[in-house]
CSV table of C-alpha atoms in Angstrom, one decimal:
chain,number,residue,atom,x,y,z
Y,7,UNK,CA,-6.8,30.3,-26.8
Y,8,UNK,CA,-7.1,26.6,-26.1
Y,9,UNK,CA,-4.6,25.1,-23.7
Y,10,UNK,CA,-2.5,22.1,-24.6
Y,11,UNK,CA,-2.9,18.9,-22.7
Y,12,UNK,CA,0.7,19.4,-21.5
Y,13,UNK,CA,-0.2,22.8,-20.0
Y,14,UNK,CA,-3.3,21.5,-18.4
Y,15,UNK,CA,-1.4,18.6,-16.7
Y,16,UNK,CA,1.4,21.0,-15.7
Y,17,UNK,CA,-1.1,23.5,-14.2
Y,18,UNK,CA,-2.9,20.8,-12.2
Y,19,UNK,CA,0.4,19.4,-10.8
Y,20,UNK,CA,1.9,22.8,-9.8
Y,21,UNK,CA,-1.3,23.9,-8.0
Y,22,UNK,CA,-0.9,21.0,-5.5
Y,23,UNK,CA,1.3,20.5,-2.5
Y,24,UNK,CA,4.8,19.2,-3.1
Y,25,UNK,CA,5.2,15.5,-2.2
Y,26,UNK,CA,1.8,14.7,-3.8
Y,27,UNK,CA,1.5,11.3,-5.5
Y,28,UNK,CA,-0.4,11.2,-8.8
Y,29,UNK,CA,-1.9,8.4,-10.8
Y,30,UNK,CA,-2.1,8.6,-14.6
Y,31,UNK,CA,-5.9,8.1,-14.3
Y,32,UNK,CA,-6.2,11.4,-12.4
Y,33,UNK,CA,-5.6,13.3,-15.6
Y,34,UNK,CA,-8.0,11.4,-17.8
Y,35,UNK,CA,-10.4,14.4,-17.9
Y,36,UNK,CA,-7.8,16.6,-19.5
Y,37,UNK,CA,-7.4,14.8,-22.8
Y,38,UNK,CA,-6.9,11.5,-24.6
Y,39,UNK,CA,-4.9,8.8,-22.7
Y,40,UNK,CA,-2.0,9.0,-25.2
Y,41,UNK,CA,-1.8,12.8,-24.9
Y,42,UNK,CA,-1.8,12.7,-21.0
Y,43,UNK,CA,0.8,10.0,-20.9
Y,44,UNK,CA,3.0,12.1,-23.3
Y,45,UNK,CA,2.5,15.2,-21.1
Y,46,UNK,CA,3.4,13.2,-18.0
Y,47,UNK,CA,6.5,11.8,-19.7
Y,48,UNK,CA,7.5,15.3,-20.8
Y,49,UNK,CA,7.1,16.6,-17.3
Y,50,UNK,CA,9.4,13.9,-16.0
Y,51,UNK,CA,12.0,14.9,-18.6
Y,52,UNK,CA,11.6,18.5,-17.5
Y,53,UNK,CA,12.1,17.6,-13.9
Y,54,UNK,CA,8.7,18.7,-12.7
Y,55,UNK,CA,7.6,15.2,-11.9
Y,56,UNK,CA,9.3,11.9,-11.0
Y,57,UNK,CA,8.0,8.5,-12.1
Y,58,UNK,CA,8.1,6.2,-9.1
Y,59,UNK,CA,6.3,3.2,-10.6
Y,60,UNK,CA,4.3,2.4,-13.7
Y,61,UNK,CA,1.5,5.0,-13.9
Y,62,UNK,CA,2.5,6.6,-10.6
Y,63,UNK,CA,4.2,10.0,-10.3
Y,64,UNK,CA,5.3,12.3,-7.6
Y,65,UNK,CA,5.6,16.1,-7.5
Y,66,UNK,CA,8.9,16.0,-5.6
Y,67,UNK,CA,9.4,17.9,-2.4
Y,68,UNK,CA,12.9,19.1,-1.6
Y,69,UNK,CA,14.7,19.6,1.7
Y,70,UNK,CA,17.7,21.9,2.0
Y,71,UNK,CA,19.6,19.2,4.0
Y,72,UNK,CA,18.3,15.9,2.4
Y,73,UNK,CA,17.6,16.9,-1.2
Y,74,UNK,CA,14.6,15.3,-2.9
Y,75,UNK,CA,12.2,13.6,-0.6
Y,76,UNK,CA,10.4,10.6,-2.0
Y,77,UNK,CA,7.1,9.0,-0.9
Y,78,UNK,CA,7.5,5.7,1.0
Y,79,UNK,CA,7.0,2.5,-0.9
Y,80,UNK,CA,3.9,1.9,1.3
Y,81,UNK,CA,2.4,5.2,0.2
Y,82,UNK,CA,2.9,4.3,-3.4
Y,83,UNK,CA,1.4,0.9,-2.8
Y,84,UNK,CA,-1.7,2.5,-1.3
Y,85,UNK,CA,-2.2,4.5,-4.6
Y,86,UNK,CA,-1.7,1.4,-6.7
Y,87,UNK,CA,-4.3,-0.5,-4.6
Y,88,UNK,CA,-6.8,2.3,-5.1
Y,89,UNK,CA,-6.1,2.6,-8.8
Y,90,UNK,CA,-6.3,-1.2,-9.5
Y,91,UNK,CA,-9.2,-1.8,-7.0
Y,92,UNK,CA,-7.4,-4.7,-5.4
Y,93,UNK,CA,-7.2,-5.8,-1.8
Y,94,UNK,CA,-3.8,-6.6,-0.3
Y,95,UNK,CA,-2.4,-8.0,3.0
Y,96,UNK,CA,1.2,-7.9,4.0
Y,97,UNK,CA,2.9,-11.3,4.3
Y,98,UNK,CA,3.3,-12.9,7.7
Y,99,UNK,CA,6.9,-11.6,8.4
Y,100,UNK,CA,5.8,-8.0,7.7
Y,101,UNK,CA,2.7,-8.4,9.9
Y,102,UNK,CA,4.9,-9.4,12.8
Y,103,UNK,CA,6.6,-6.1,12.5
Y,104,UNK,CA,3.4,-4.1,12.1
Y,105,UNK,CA,1.8,-5.5,15.2
Y,106,UNK,CA,4.9,-5.1,17.3
Y,107,UNK,CA,5.8,-8.7,17.8
Y,108,UNK,CA,9.1,-8.3,16.0
Y,109,UNK,CA,11.6,-5.5,15.5
Y,110,UNK,CA,12.9,-6.9,12.2
Y,111,UNK,CA,11.6,-5.0,9.2
Y,112,UNK,CA,11.6,-6.9,5.9
Y,113,UNK,CA,13.9,-5.4,3.3
Y,114,UNK,CA,11.4,-6.0,0.4
Y,115,UNK,CA,7.7,-5.5,0.7
Y,116,UNK,CA,5.6,-8.6,-0.2
Y,117,UNK,CA,1.8,-8.5,-0.3
Y,118,UNK,CA,-0.8,-11.1,-0.9
Y,119,UNK,CA,-3.5,-9.8,-3.3
Y,120,UNK,CA,-6.7,-10.8,-5.0
Y,121,UNK,CA,-5.2,-9.1,-8.1
Y,122,UNK,CA,-2.4,-10.6,-10.3
Y,123,UNK,CA,1.1,-11.4,-9.2
Y,124,UNK,CA,3.7,-8.8,-10.2
Y,125,UNK,CA,6.9,-7.1,-9.1
Y,126,UNK,CA,7.5,-3.4,-8.9
Y,127,UNK,CA,10.6,-1.3,-8.3
Y,128,UNK,CA,9.7,1.8,-6.2
Y,129,UNK,CA,12.8,3.9,-5.7
Y,130,UNK,CA,15.4,1.4,-4.5
Y,131,UNK,CA,12.8,-1.0,-3.0
Y,132,UNK,CA,11.3,-4.1,-4.5
Y,133,UNK,CA,7.6,-4.6,-4.0
Y,134,UNK,CA,6.0,-7.9,-4.8
Y,135,UNK,CA,2.3,-8.7,-5.2
Y,136,UNK,CA,1.5,-12.5,-4.9
Y,137,UNK,CA,-1.9,-13.7,-6.0
Y,138,UNK,CA,-3.9,-15.5,-3.3
Y,139,UNK,CA,-7.5,-16.5,-2.8
Y,140,UNK,CA,-10.1,-13.8,-2.2
Y,141,UNK,CA,-10.8,-15.3,1.3
Y,142,UNK,CA,-7.3,-14.4,2.4
Y,143,UNK,CA,-7.8,-10.7,1.8
Y,144,UNK,CA,-11.5,-10.4,2.8
Y,145,UNK,CA,-10.8,-9.0,6.3
Y,146,UNK,CA,-12.9,-6.0,7.4
Y,147,UNK,CA,-10.4,-4.9,10.1
Y,148,UNK,CA,-6.8,-4.1,9.3
Y,149,UNK,CA,-5.8,-4.9,12.9
Y,150,UNK,CA,-7.4,-8.3,12.9
Y,151,UNK,CA,-5.9,-9.1,9.5
Y,152,UNK,CA,-2.4,-8.2,10.7
Y,153,UNK,CA,-2.8,-10.2,13.9
Y,154,UNK,CA,-3.9,-13.3,12.0
Y,155,UNK,CA,-1.0,-12.9,9.6
Y,156,UNK,CA,1.5,-12.5,12.5
Y,157,UNK,CA,0.2,-15.5,14.3
Y,158,UNK,CA,0.5,-17.6,11.1
Y,159,UNK,CA,4.1,-16.6,11.0
Y,160,UNK,CA,4.7,-17.6,14.6
Y,161,UNK,CA,3.1,-20.9,13.9
Y,162,UNK,CA,0.7,-23.4,15.5
Y,163,UNK,CA,1.9,-24.6,18.9
Y,164,UNK,CA,4.5,-21.8,19.1
Y,165,UNK,CA,2.3,-18.9,20.2
Y,166,UNK,CA,3.1,-17.9,23.8
Y,167,UNK,CA,0.9,-16.3,26.5
Y,168,UNK,CA,3.0,-13.1,26.0
Y,169,UNK,CA,2.1,-13.1,22.3
Y,170,UNK,CA,-1.6,-13.6,23.1
Y,171,UNK,CA,-1.7,-10.8,25.7
Y,172,UNK,CA,-0.1,-8.5,23.1
Y,173,UNK,CA,-2.5,-9.3,20.3
Y,174,UNK,CA,-5.6,-9.3,22.6
Y,175,UNK,CA,-4.6,-5.8,23.7
Y,176,UNK,CA,-4.6,-4.7,20.0
Y,177,UNK,CA,-7.9,-6.4,19.3
Y,178,UNK,CA,-9.8,-5.0,22.4
Y,179,UNK,CA,-10.3,-1.6,20.6
Y,180,UNK,CA,-11.7,-3.2,17.5
Y,181,UNK,CA,-15.5,-3.7,16.9
Y,182,UNK,CA,-16.3,-7.1,18.4
Y,183,UNK,CA,-18.7,-7.9,15.5
Y,184,UNK,CA,-16.0,-7.2,12.9
Y,185,UNK,CA,-13.5,-9.3,14.8
Y,186,UNK,CA,-15.9,-12.2,14.9
Y,187,UNK,CA,-16.5,-11.9,11.2
Y,188,UNK,CA,-12.7,-11.8,10.5
Y,189,UNK,CA,-12.0,-14.8,12.8
Y,190,UNK,CA,-14.1,-16.9,10.4
Y,191,UNK,CA,-11.5,-16.2,7.8
Y,192,UNK,CA,-8.6,-17.2,10.0
Y,193,UNK,CA,-7.2,-20.7,10.3
Y,194,UNK,CA,-9.2,-22.7,12.9
Y,195,UNK,CA,-6.3,-22.9,15.3
Y,196,UNK,CA,-5.9,-19.1,15.3
Y,197,UNK,CA,-9.7,-18.5,15.7
Y,198,UNK,CA,-9.7,-20.8,18.7
Y,199,UNK,CA,-6.8,-19.0,20.3
Y,200,UNK,CA,-8.3,-15.6,19.9
Y,201,UNK,CA,-11.8,-16.5,20.9
């Protein structure tokens, strides 16, 4: 007996670990796009899946004390980036937090991207993608990219020796060839500071 698309999607979902994030495209081998989207929608109505963003679903994990556990907005963003084949970098304020130069964590996530601008609601958090030039997102090292973004936020003439010691400690574990490549993408004043 031939299985329905709904049953095929359901079986694939329940055979995975709870907390797993799925993209609509992961089910394209199970049937027509319309049928898989309907199956996913039905699984959301049945409480098997939760829709966390357009085309992004989670097989929810539950905790006896905290109830349903949701993936972080960052995790969902990673899936969207893979799906849409775009490159992103966090804005300067977020980069400061990521590299440890600030304890303030931005309320909303804002990324520069070589894809289109858009706004998503992931759970209670707003995520914005702002279009930028391909050069801004062409870094090979995530660490170098975050350091450059953080220094942009501090601003020219305001970077202290303490800031420099901190970021140089972060960069010393990176491949020197990759760092040299990435510094060509940085504003000239940042490249001079880090060289």
